[in-house]
Amino acid sequence: MDSLVPLFVIIPLGIAFLIPLTWRFIPGIYRYLPSAGMLAMTVIALVMLFSLGGETIIYKVGGWEPVSNIPIGIHLVIDSMSLMMLMIVNIVGLLAGLFSIPYIDKYTGENYYYSLFSLMVAGMNGVVMTGDLFNLFVFLEIAVIASYSLVAFGSSREELEASFKYQVLGGIASLLILFSLAVTYWYTGTLNIADVACVLQSDPGSDTALFIQLFMVAGFGLKAAMIPFHAWLPDAHSSAPSPVSAMLSGVLIKAVGVYAILRLFFTMFTITIEIAWIVAVIGALSMVVGVFLAIGQWDMKRLLAYHSISQMGYVITASGIAMIVIARGGDPKVAALALAGGIFHMFNHAMFKGLLFLNAGALEYATGTRNLKELGGLSDLMPVTSLTNLGASLSISGIPPFNGFFSKLIIIIAAVKGRFYFLALLAVIVSIITLASFMKVQRYAFLDGVKSPKLSKVREVPFLMYLPMIVMAILCLAMSLMVIPGIRETFLMNAVNSLLSVIS
Amino acid sequence: MAPYMLCFVLFLVGLYGVLTRKNIIKIIIGLCVMEYSLYLFLAMTGYIDGGAAPIIDPSKPAGLVVDPLPQAFVLTAIVIGLATTALLLAIAIRLYKKYKTFDIDKINTLKG
């Protein structure tokens, strides 16, 4: 089982470099290579999840054994949390890759698209697995540099401008992260996450540790587009080709932003009350401001992008609640519940937001516009898109029996149990506004009568585009099974425990 | 302490450039200056006063050497910085072809 660990980086990285070398000689096959690779990785992750059952694998790259208990070389650490993230990254990547095959057909340089796509997945898989801080930075840069160029892939005016903004802000975020790594190395003399945790535990709450944490919150908060660091996200996510938007919004901001925050704060730093409040307040701000910015939008993808900020706010708020409870020395069960809600919502968001972006892509592919005012009456002409969009909308606004309902319910219960009544109230209000804004989408795009005669010729999108949408809609329903006892332990609670095990 | 302060000043110079310049190329130069100040800082974290270069000859007793690990980090970070700068410049050239200007005030299709 151990020897399978590096495959999560080798497969996508190999595909990324194989495509530019071979696309001339074997025409057409490069379209299917990334999806095939990601399917293989999803299966490997699923098999490992069942066979591990909460255990942790440490893979030492190059076989460098620790010398007198000081780790040298890079360690890849696989536990339930990273396996769940790997599964989410690869499932969304697989479906977005299939969706790309007809969608990217109209662009030139298709082979580069698939190559960059695999490179981005390789970076994200690496970020999720690594146990070394500098290695995390390297994989993060691989993922984001690939995403910069994918955002600019259409090379029209908006795409180039969005990519430039994204690169400048992303570059500053990378510098903040690199600076915090430099200070960490200067202070502790090591960059292995477990080793840094040991050193920091001997001196909890020191000023230097606080300084490092502030820079990490700013750096990873910029990558995760938390308010007030959100300026790049609506432009970048709405300008990119739709399958790329699904990847960016669905998994990239989670893997390089939220996951890194969760991993570093729960397993590396000793949680202090100041940082816990900062995280919770940033999360609550994103949740509320994001949804109010979203409701006035008429460009469908821009509306979805603002909702990504708002929904990521839920995840950050939930983890902030867990951190405050731990820092106060409160009931560990409440902390575990809040964290479980946050992580569950993160997985769910990958599914429904990926689906919503694919729907927006299907609308754009079929009609040539994504302005809601110009659409209308498409529910008869595009039945699959209409139905899957309804499912995803209900899921994101938290209507049972879709998965979004259960994760939001867990977050709200945890907030009430931890006596954060105001945050619980905010979560409910934001959920209602989300519902209103998605009812607007459903009505203007699919229900109102046909507004312009050219829309009457619209046809449903090709098979390879609606197949991923149907699979995602089914997964949106099926993921609510993750709250049932018996299934919950394997998929959710093991992941929570692997984050909390260091603290207890 | 003086080298650290100069390093910080260099970082602020770069940040000032990114925040106040209107020309895309000058923004990119500002980002580069910030990057270089960080590389300097990283290299200095491994410096030991009076240390030699970290090349150890087995036949001689090892003396005081500087920490080689940050030097490896700096090399990796420089390669990553090269990739980001190259991509930024490529995007800047494409932007110039579309808008016929480097002024970010005139490149404003996206709003809201």
XYZ file of C-alpha atoms in Angstrom:
616
model
C 0.000 0.000 0.000
C 2.878 2.361 0.826
C 4.329 2.166 -2.647
C 1.066 3.521 -4.129
C 1.429 6.881 -2.373
C 3.676 8.708 -4.883
C 1.380 7.659 -7.748
C -0.941 10.561 -6.866
C 1.741 12.957 -8.074
C 3.455 10.745 -10.665
C 0.322 9.959 -12.723
C -0.863 13.556 -13.384
C 2.682 14.904 -13.704
C 3.536 12.128 -16.176
C 0.398 12.816 -18.210
C 1.122 16.559 -18.198
C 4.515 16.005 -19.829
C 3.451 13.081 -22.018
C 0.774 15.080 -23.866
C 3.056 17.750 -25.422
C 5.492 14.996 -26.454
C 3.059 12.578 -28.061
C 0.025 14.526 -29.286
C 1.354 14.771 -32.841
C 1.868 11.036 -33.227
C -1.302 9.667 -31.633
C -4.092 12.084 -32.593
C -7.108 12.451 -30.317
C -5.993 10.271 -27.423
C -4.687 13.219 -25.372
C -8.269 14.331 -24.782
C -9.000 11.235 -22.734
C -5.663 10.815 -20.926
C -6.259 13.252 -17.997
C -9.703 11.819 -17.265
C -8.362 8.249 -17.387
C -5.537 9.151 -14.989
C -7.902 10.822 -12.565
C -10.275 7.865 -12.679
C -7.366 5.603 -11.712
C -6.383 7.911 -8.857
C -9.976 8.087 -7.575
C -10.078 4.277 -7.437
C -6.700 4.103 -5.650
C -7.854 6.707 -3.099
C -11.106 4.821 -2.475
C -9.299 1.491 -1.990
C -6.821 3.116 0.387
C -9.616 4.785 2.353
C -11.276 1.433 3.046
C -8.086 -0.528 3.713
C -6.517 2.094 6.008
C -9.487 2.725 8.297
C -8.065 5.768 10.071
C -4.399 4.743 10.009
C -1.658 7.083 8.771
C 0.931 6.218 6.120
C 4.225 8.104 6.064
C 6.097 7.704 2.794
C 9.710 8.872 2.838
C 10.605 10.206 -0.622
C 13.916 8.755 -1.803
C 14.090 6.453 1.237
C 15.809 9.007 3.503
C 15.405 7.607 7.008
C 15.466 9.999 9.998
C 18.931 10.537 11.487
C 18.834 10.476 15.324
C 15.069 11.213 15.212
C 15.498 14.343 13.076
C 13.607 13.857 9.792
C 15.629 14.609 6.675
C 14.175 14.530 3.204
C 10.529 14.988 2.258
C 7.736 12.983 3.867
C 4.387 12.375 2.206
C 1.715 11.857 4.848
C -1.546 10.118 3.972
C -4.366 10.057 6.499
C -8.150 9.998 6.147
C -8.388 13.774 5.710
C -5.890 13.827 2.849
C -7.511 10.764 1.266
C -10.935 12.434 1.294
C -9.420 15.558 -0.260
C -7.630 13.442 -2.881
C -10.912 11.754 -3.759
C -12.759 15.061 -4.081
C -9.981 16.618 -6.199
C -9.846 13.652 -8.538
C -13.602 13.098 -8.887
C -14.225 16.761 -9.728
C -11.158 16.691 -11.988
C -12.406 13.570 -13.773
C -15.854 15.029 -14.418
C -14.543 18.462 -15.429
C -12.048 16.706 -17.714
C -14.850 14.796 -19.455
C -16.893 18.002 -19.746
C -13.899 19.733 -21.356
C -13.763 17.341 -24.313
C -16.641 18.959 -26.248
C -16.317 22.358 -24.536
C -12.634 23.029 -25.331
C -13.117 21.871 -28.939
C -13.624 25.476 -30.125
C -10.290 26.715 -28.717
C -6.914 26.319 -30.412
C -4.072 24.555 -28.614
C -6.267 21.944 -26.991
C -3.274 19.760 -26.118
C -1.808 22.514 -23.934
C -5.121 22.801 -22.125
C -5.103 19.130 -21.105
C -1.440 19.341 -20.181
C -1.993 22.345 -17.878
C -5.107 20.711 -16.456
C -3.108 17.630 -15.383
C -0.360 19.841 -13.996
C -2.887 21.686 -11.828
C -4.224 18.384 -10.478
C -0.661 17.188 -9.775
C -0.012 20.338 -7.739
C -3.219 19.997 -5.752
C -2.634 16.294 -5.008
C 0.838 17.197 -3.800
C -0.396 20.013 -1.532
C -2.906 17.650 0.033
C -0.370 14.868 0.688
C 2.825 16.599 1.685
C 4.196 16.625 5.217
C 6.876 19.218 4.558
C 6.293 22.971 4.569
C 8.630 23.912 1.729
C 7.334 21.035 -0.381
C 3.829 22.378 0.263
C 4.939 25.735 -1.117
C 6.421 24.123 -4.246
C 3.294 22.064 -4.998
C 1.105 25.099 -4.282
C 3.055 27.101 -6.854
C 2.742 24.269 -9.414
C -1.031 24.297 -8.930
C -1.473 28.067 -9.041
C 0.897 28.734 -11.966
C -1.056 26.179 -14.009
C -4.287 27.869 -12.930
C -2.988 31.362 -13.898
C -2.419 30.203 -17.443
C -5.693 28.261 -17.573
C -7.614 31.406 -16.562
C -5.989 33.237 -19.500
C -6.546 30.280 -21.840
C -9.134 31.943 -24.085
C -6.809 35.009 -24.397
C -9.663 37.480 -24.886
C -9.651 40.883 -23.177
C -11.452 39.849 -19.993
C -9.509 36.634 -19.552
C -6.119 38.324 -19.849
C -7.117 41.092 -17.464
C -8.511 38.624 -14.919
C -5.396 36.478 -15.167
C -3.138 39.493 -14.602
C -5.066 40.528 -11.478
C -5.045 36.946 -10.240
C -1.296 36.657 -10.800
C -0.386 39.873 -9.005
C -2.519 39.043 -5.951
C -1.562 35.366 -6.067
C 2.098 36.372 -6.292
C 1.793 38.546 -3.189
C 0.072 35.658 -1.381
C 2.908 33.311 -2.338
C 5.452 35.815 -1.042
C 3.610 36.086 2.286
C 3.582 32.284 2.576
C 7.284 32.048 1.659
C 8.119 34.713 4.238
C 6.234 32.852 6.966
C 8.113 29.658 5.982
C 11.438 31.498 6.231
C 10.567 32.755 9.712
C 9.405 29.261 10.704
C 12.733 27.776 9.593
C 14.674 30.519 11.357
C 12.742 29.951 14.599
C 12.478 26.144 14.702
C 15.320 24.941 12.462
C 13.098 22.463 10.643
C 10.314 22.433 8.059
C 8.786 18.995 8.652
C 5.219 19.712 9.848
C 5.260 17.133 12.664
C 8.713 18.277 13.773
C 7.730 21.967 13.744
C 4.701 21.049 15.861
C 7.001 19.401 18.444
C 9.244 22.465 18.626
C 6.347 24.936 18.841
C 4.615 22.944 21.587
C 7.542 23.547 23.935
C 6.843 27.281 23.785
C 3.129 27.842 23.053
C 1.882 31.366 22.530
C 5.278 32.898 21.840
C 5.307 36.155 19.876
C 7.209 34.586 16.976
C 4.651 31.782 16.611
C 1.877 34.398 16.592
C 3.753 36.398 13.943
C 4.107 33.314 11.715
C 0.421 32.493 12.113
C -0.683 36.008 11.148
C 1.325 35.821 7.919
C -0.047 32.351 7.182
C -3.643 33.514 7.695
C -3.005 36.399 5.290
C -1.212 34.251 2.699
C -3.552 31.274 2.662
C -6.549 33.598 3.161
C -5.549 35.349 -0.087
C -5.353 31.977 -1.827
C -8.742 30.966 -0.389
C -10.247 34.402 -1.319
C -11.552 35.190 2.143
C -12.988 38.685 2.600
C -11.093 41.155 2.717
C -8.705 39.288 0.363
C -11.334 38.390 -2.250
C -10.812 40.931 -5.046
C -9.312 38.515 -7.586
C -11.790 35.649 -7.258
C -14.914 36.919 -9.078
C -12.862 38.028 -12.097
C -10.685 34.925 -12.315
C -13.437 32.384 -11.723
C -15.929 33.993 -14.070
C -13.492 34.591 -16.946
C -11.925 31.121 -17.069
C -13.365 28.398 -19.358
C -16.229 26.731 -17.460
C -14.589 23.363 -16.624
C -11.620 25.326 -15.277
C -13.968 27.498 -13.205
C -15.443 24.297 -11.806
C -11.948 23.153 -10.840
C -10.909 26.550 -9.424
C -14.057 27.105 -7.396
C -14.685 23.449 -6.671
C -11.275 22.301 -5.513
C -8.377 24.756 -6.010
C -9.407 27.324 -3.379
C -10.027 24.425 -0.985
C -6.841 22.461 -1.610
C -4.400 25.388 -1.557
C -6.359 27.671 0.781
C -8.797 26.146 3.225
C -7.166 22.700 3.492
C -3.764 24.282 4.140
C -5.263 26.500 6.869
C -6.998 23.518 8.498
C -3.918 21.283 8.285
C -1.440 23.853 9.570
C -3.559 25.300 12.353
C -4.879 22.028 13.721
C -1.776 19.875 13.410
C 1.162 22.290 13.446
C 0.421 25.292 15.655
C -0.794 25.334 19.210
C -4.150 27.057 18.851
C -4.394 30.391 20.642
C -7.585 32.340 21.260
C -6.479 35.427 19.275
C -5.909 33.527 16.029
C -9.070 31.499 16.602
C -11.163 34.692 16.788
C -9.438 36.155 13.724
C -10.260 33.015 11.719
C -13.868 32.949 12.931
C -14.430 36.660 12.176
C -12.884 36.409 8.694
C -15.106 33.395 8.016
C -18.271 35.132 9.207
C -17.431 38.260 7.176
C -16.901 36.194 4.001
C -20.149 34.346 4.601
C -22.233 37.536 4.883
C -20.485 39.945 2.496
C -20.093 37.276 -0.211
C -23.785 36.532 -0.403
C -24.783 40.218 -0.499
C -22.339 40.854 -3.332
C -23.708 37.800 -5.157
C -27.392 38.626 -5.128
C -27.137 41.648 -7.415
C -25.155 39.917 -10.171
C -26.640 39.174 -13.590
C -23.658 37.323 -15.046
C -24.297 33.728 -13.966
C -20.650 32.761 -13.444
C -19.885 35.948 -11.516
C -22.860 35.223 -9.260
C -21.544 31.693 -8.651
C -18.060 33.042 -7.926
C -19.371 35.345 -5.181
C -21.306 32.420 -3.728
C -18.018 30.489 -3.544
C -16.681 33.180 -1.198
C -19.820 32.947 0.897
C -19.855 29.143 1.098
C -16.137 28.980 1.935
C -17.038 31.418 4.726
C -19.180 28.663 6.242
C -16.209 26.281 6.277
C -13.861 28.849 7.810
C -16.466 29.920 10.378
C -17.004 26.314 11.430
C -13.282 25.693 11.832
C -12.985 29.018 13.684
C -15.676 27.841 16.120
C -13.779 24.573 16.617
C -10.554 26.501 17.253
C -12.198 28.850 19.789
C -13.713 25.894 21.658
C -10.323 24.122 21.762
C -8.460 27.277 22.815
C -10.933 27.884 25.668
C -10.564 24.288 26.791
C -14.256 23.594 26.129
C -16.022 20.351 25.258
C -13.927 18.500 22.634
C -17.115 16.937 21.235
C -18.431 20.375 20.223
C -15.098 21.152 18.528
C -15.215 17.837 16.674
C -18.823 18.484 15.613
C -18.026 21.975 14.299
C -14.991 20.688 12.425
C -16.999 17.770 11.005
C -19.622 20.235 9.738
C -16.949 22.430 8.181
C -15.131 19.573 6.450
C -18.398 18.014 5.274
C -19.490 21.353 3.827
C -16.144 21.661 2.058
C -16.631 18.276 0.344
C -20.246 19.110 -0.507
C -19.318 22.499 -1.883
C -16.846 20.868 -4.273
C -19.687 18.812 -5.684
C -22.502 21.350 -6.011
C -20.372 24.318 -7.004
C -18.583 22.197 -9.593
C -21.981 21.175 -10.938
C -23.268 24.772 -11.006
C -20.234 25.939 -12.977
C -20.679 23.068 -15.434
C -24.331 24.130 -15.817
C -23.224 27.688 -16.515
C -20.774 26.297 -19.063
C -23.528 24.243 -20.705
C -25.746 27.347 -20.925
C -22.920 29.348 -22.463
C -22.101 26.506 -24.877
C -25.708 26.175 -26.039
C -26.806 29.827 -26.144
C -23.567 31.824 -26.389
C -24.356 34.029 -23.408
C -24.351 33.768 -19.637
C -26.241 36.982 -18.959
C -29.381 35.936 -17.082
C -31.413 38.785 -18.587
C -30.935 37.420 -22.109
C -31.861 33.826 -21.211
C -35.252 32.345 -20.446
C -37.604 29.439 -21.034
C -34.853 26.877 -21.449
C -36.367 24.190 -19.194
C -38.074 22.434 -22.147
C -35.169 22.876 -24.538
C -32.425 21.829 -22.114
C -34.138 19.454 -19.654
C -30.955 17.861 -18.244
C -29.248 21.194 -17.568
C -32.410 22.587 -16.033
C -32.967 19.638 -13.693
C -29.351 19.286 -12.564
C -29.206 23.042 -11.988
C -32.330 22.819 -9.815
C -30.716 20.012 -7.802
C -27.486 21.936 -7.284
C -29.398 25.126 -6.373
C -31.411 23.284 -3.730
C -28.209 21.710 -2.482
C -26.297 24.991 -2.109
C -29.223 26.690 -0.358
C -29.610 23.842 2.116
C -32.902 22.132 1.257
C -33.283 18.489 2.433
C -32.584 15.768 1.251
C -29.604 17.313 -0.573
C -26.133 17.230 0.979
C -25.895 20.993 1.632
C -28.737 20.762 4.154
C -26.935 18.264 6.385
C -23.592 20.050 6.468
C -25.212 23.422 7.222
C -27.362 21.760 9.889
C -24.268 20.284 11.582
C -22.524 23.678 11.512
C -25.565 25.437 13.014
C -26.020 22.773 15.725
C -22.326 23.053 16.630
C -22.582 26.864 16.764
C -25.593 26.663 19.107
C -23.937 24.030 21.315
C -20.820 26.186 21.579
C -23.067 29.192 22.457
C -22.250 31.167 19.321
C -25.895 32.138 18.813
C -25.089 35.135 16.623
C -23.005 33.031 14.213
C -25.785 30.419 14.051
C -28.304 33.159 13.206
C -25.987 34.543 10.506
C -25.613 31.069 8.993
C -29.410 30.699 8.740
C -29.918 34.165 7.238
C -27.157 33.680 4.665
C -28.708 30.354 3.702
C -32.070 32.027 3.040
C -30.494 34.762 0.892
C -28.624 32.050 -1.022
C -31.940 30.343 -1.753
C -33.413 33.628 -3.013
C -30.482 34.257 -5.308
C -30.598 30.759 -6.819
C -34.349 30.962 -7.337
C -33.554 34.068 -9.376
C -31.140 32.042 -11.530
C -33.612 29.212 -12.002
C -36.447 31.587 -12.924
C -34.578 33.863 -15.323
C -32.618 31.119 -17.061
C -35.060 28.241 -17.233
C -38.635 29.174 -16.328
C -39.659 32.543 -17.857
C -40.927 32.428 -21.420
C -38.500 32.493 -24.331
C -37.406 36.119 -24.663
C -35.589 36.197 -27.964
C -36.368 34.137 -31.078
C -32.805 32.901 -31.451
C -33.139 30.942 -28.186
C -35.873 28.716 -29.647
C -33.267 26.840 -31.712
C -31.208 25.877 -28.650
C -30.502 22.152 -28.257
C -29.371 20.122 -25.245
C -25.583 19.847 -24.936
C -23.697 16.736 -26.204
C -23.532 13.490 -24.230
C -20.038 13.995 -22.788
C -21.200 17.305 -21.336
C -24.413 16.160 -19.711
C -23.022 12.885 -18.375
C -20.734 14.645 -15.817
C -23.626 16.904 -14.823
C -25.895 13.925 -14.117
C -23.151 12.104 -12.173
C -22.525 15.197 -10.060
C -26.239 15.671 -9.381
C -26.460 12.042 -8.209
C -23.386 12.564 -6.011
C -25.037 15.684 -4.521
C -27.837 13.415 -3.318
C -25.615 10.461 -2.427
C -23.243 12.496 -0.285
C -26.037 13.141 2.209
C -25.660 9.430 3.076
C -22.373 10.392 4.725
C -24.248 11.424 7.905
C -25.646 7.897 8.448
C -23.822 6.025 11.247
C -21.616 3.290 9.772
C -20.830 5.286 6.649
C -20.069 8.410 8.677
C -17.093 6.862 10.470
C -15.239 5.842 7.295
C -15.750 9.011 5.323
C -16.140 11.842 7.800
C -15.208 11.134 11.415
C -11.848 9.532 10.564
C -10.949 12.695 8.679
C -11.946 14.860 11.652
C -10.032 12.630 14.057
C -6.903 12.766 11.945
C -6.969 16.573 12.279
C -7.779 16.562 15.990
C -5.513 13.681 17.053
C -2.511 15.945 17.611
C -4.410 18.186 20.025
C -5.873 15.522 22.293
C 20.545 43.658 12.388
C 21.337 46.120 9.597
C 21.102 43.530 6.755
C 17.639 42.477 7.964
C 16.479 46.108 8.046
C 17.812 46.692 4.508
C 16.041 43.528 3.391
C 12.783 44.872 4.859
C 13.322 48.246 3.174
C 13.793 46.439 -0.164
C 10.511 44.592 0.415
C 8.707 47.884 1.106
C 10.196 49.457 -2.048
C 8.745 46.580 -4.075
C 5.362 46.830 -2.347
C 5.287 50.599 -2.995
C 5.930 49.913 -6.670
C 3.130 47.344 -6.918
C 0.636 49.595 -5.139
C 1.314 52.970 -6.771
C 2.547 52.390 -10.338
C 0.073 52.424 -13.216
C 2.317 50.721 -15.747
C 2.012 46.926 -15.936
C 5.732 46.411 -16.500
C 6.555 48.525 -13.430
C 4.126 46.466 -11.343
C 5.946 43.314 -12.472
C 9.307 44.883 -11.561
C 7.868 45.748 -8.124
C 6.833 42.125 -7.613
C 10.334 40.987 -8.599
C 11.944 43.370 -6.101
C 9.703 41.958 -3.348
C 10.703 38.445 -4.370
C 14.411 39.247 -4.277
C 14.168 40.771 -0.802
C 12.614 37.498 0.370
C 15.368 35.425 -1.234
C 17.905 37.561 0.617
C 16.037 37.019 3.868
C 15.866 33.244 3.286
C 19.604 33.091 2.562
C 20.366 35.118 5.698
C 18.389 32.782 7.970
C 21.072 30.131 7.338
C 24.055 32.437 7.802
C 26.422 31.823 10.700
C 29.013 34.490 11.499
C 32.439 33.238 10.372
C 31.036 30.111 8.743
C 32.658 28.638 5.630
C 30.901 27.346 2.516
C 29.140 24.042 3.317
C 31.484 21.766 1.351
C 32.799 19.105 3.711
C 36.056 17.313 2.905
C 36.145 13.926 4.724
C 39.923 14.035 5.088
C 39.894 17.277 7.095
C 38.053 18.033 10.346
C 34.764 19.859 9.686
C 34.963 23.460 10.835
C 32.154 25.983 11.253
C 29.939 25.980 8.118
C 26.802 27.916 7.222
C 23.449 26.099 7.004
C 23.130 24.761 3.423
C 19.368 24.084 3.565
C 18.149 27.703 3.039
C 20.477 27.940 0.036
C 18.671 24.983 -1.507
C 15.343 26.679 -0.742
C 16.478 29.904 -2.377
C 17.497 28.070 -5.553
C 14.083 26.377 -5.737
C 12.305 29.653 -5.013
C 14.307 31.421 -7.757
C 13.196 28.797 -10.291
C 9.567 29.234 -9.231
C 9.995 33.023 -9.399
C 11.339 32.680 -12.931
C 8.208 30.772 -13.975
C 5.833 33.345 -12.462
C 7.744 36.300 -13.946
C 7.865 34.708 -17.389
C 4.126 34.040 -17.295
C 3.381 37.588 -16.063
C 5.441 39.092 -18.894
C 3.758 36.830 -21.460
C 0.347 37.973 -20.229
C 1.570 41.612 -20.302
C 2.558 41.264 -23.975
C -0.862 39.770 -24.849
C -2.581 42.558 -22.894
C -0.634 45.144 -24.861
C -1.704 43.542 -28.137
C -5.382 43.666 -27.130
C -5.524 47.093 -25.461
C -2.584 48.930 -27.119
C -1.545 50.278 -23.706
C 0.290 49.291 -20.528
C -1.804 51.629 -18.341
C -3.914 49.633 -15.853
C -6.455 52.463 -15.622
C -7.330 51.891 -19.275
C -7.473 48.090 -18.914
C -10.818 47.939 -17.143
C -13.273 45.667 -18.911
C -14.095 43.786 -15.705
C -16.118 45.610 -13.075
C -18.233 44.907 -9.996
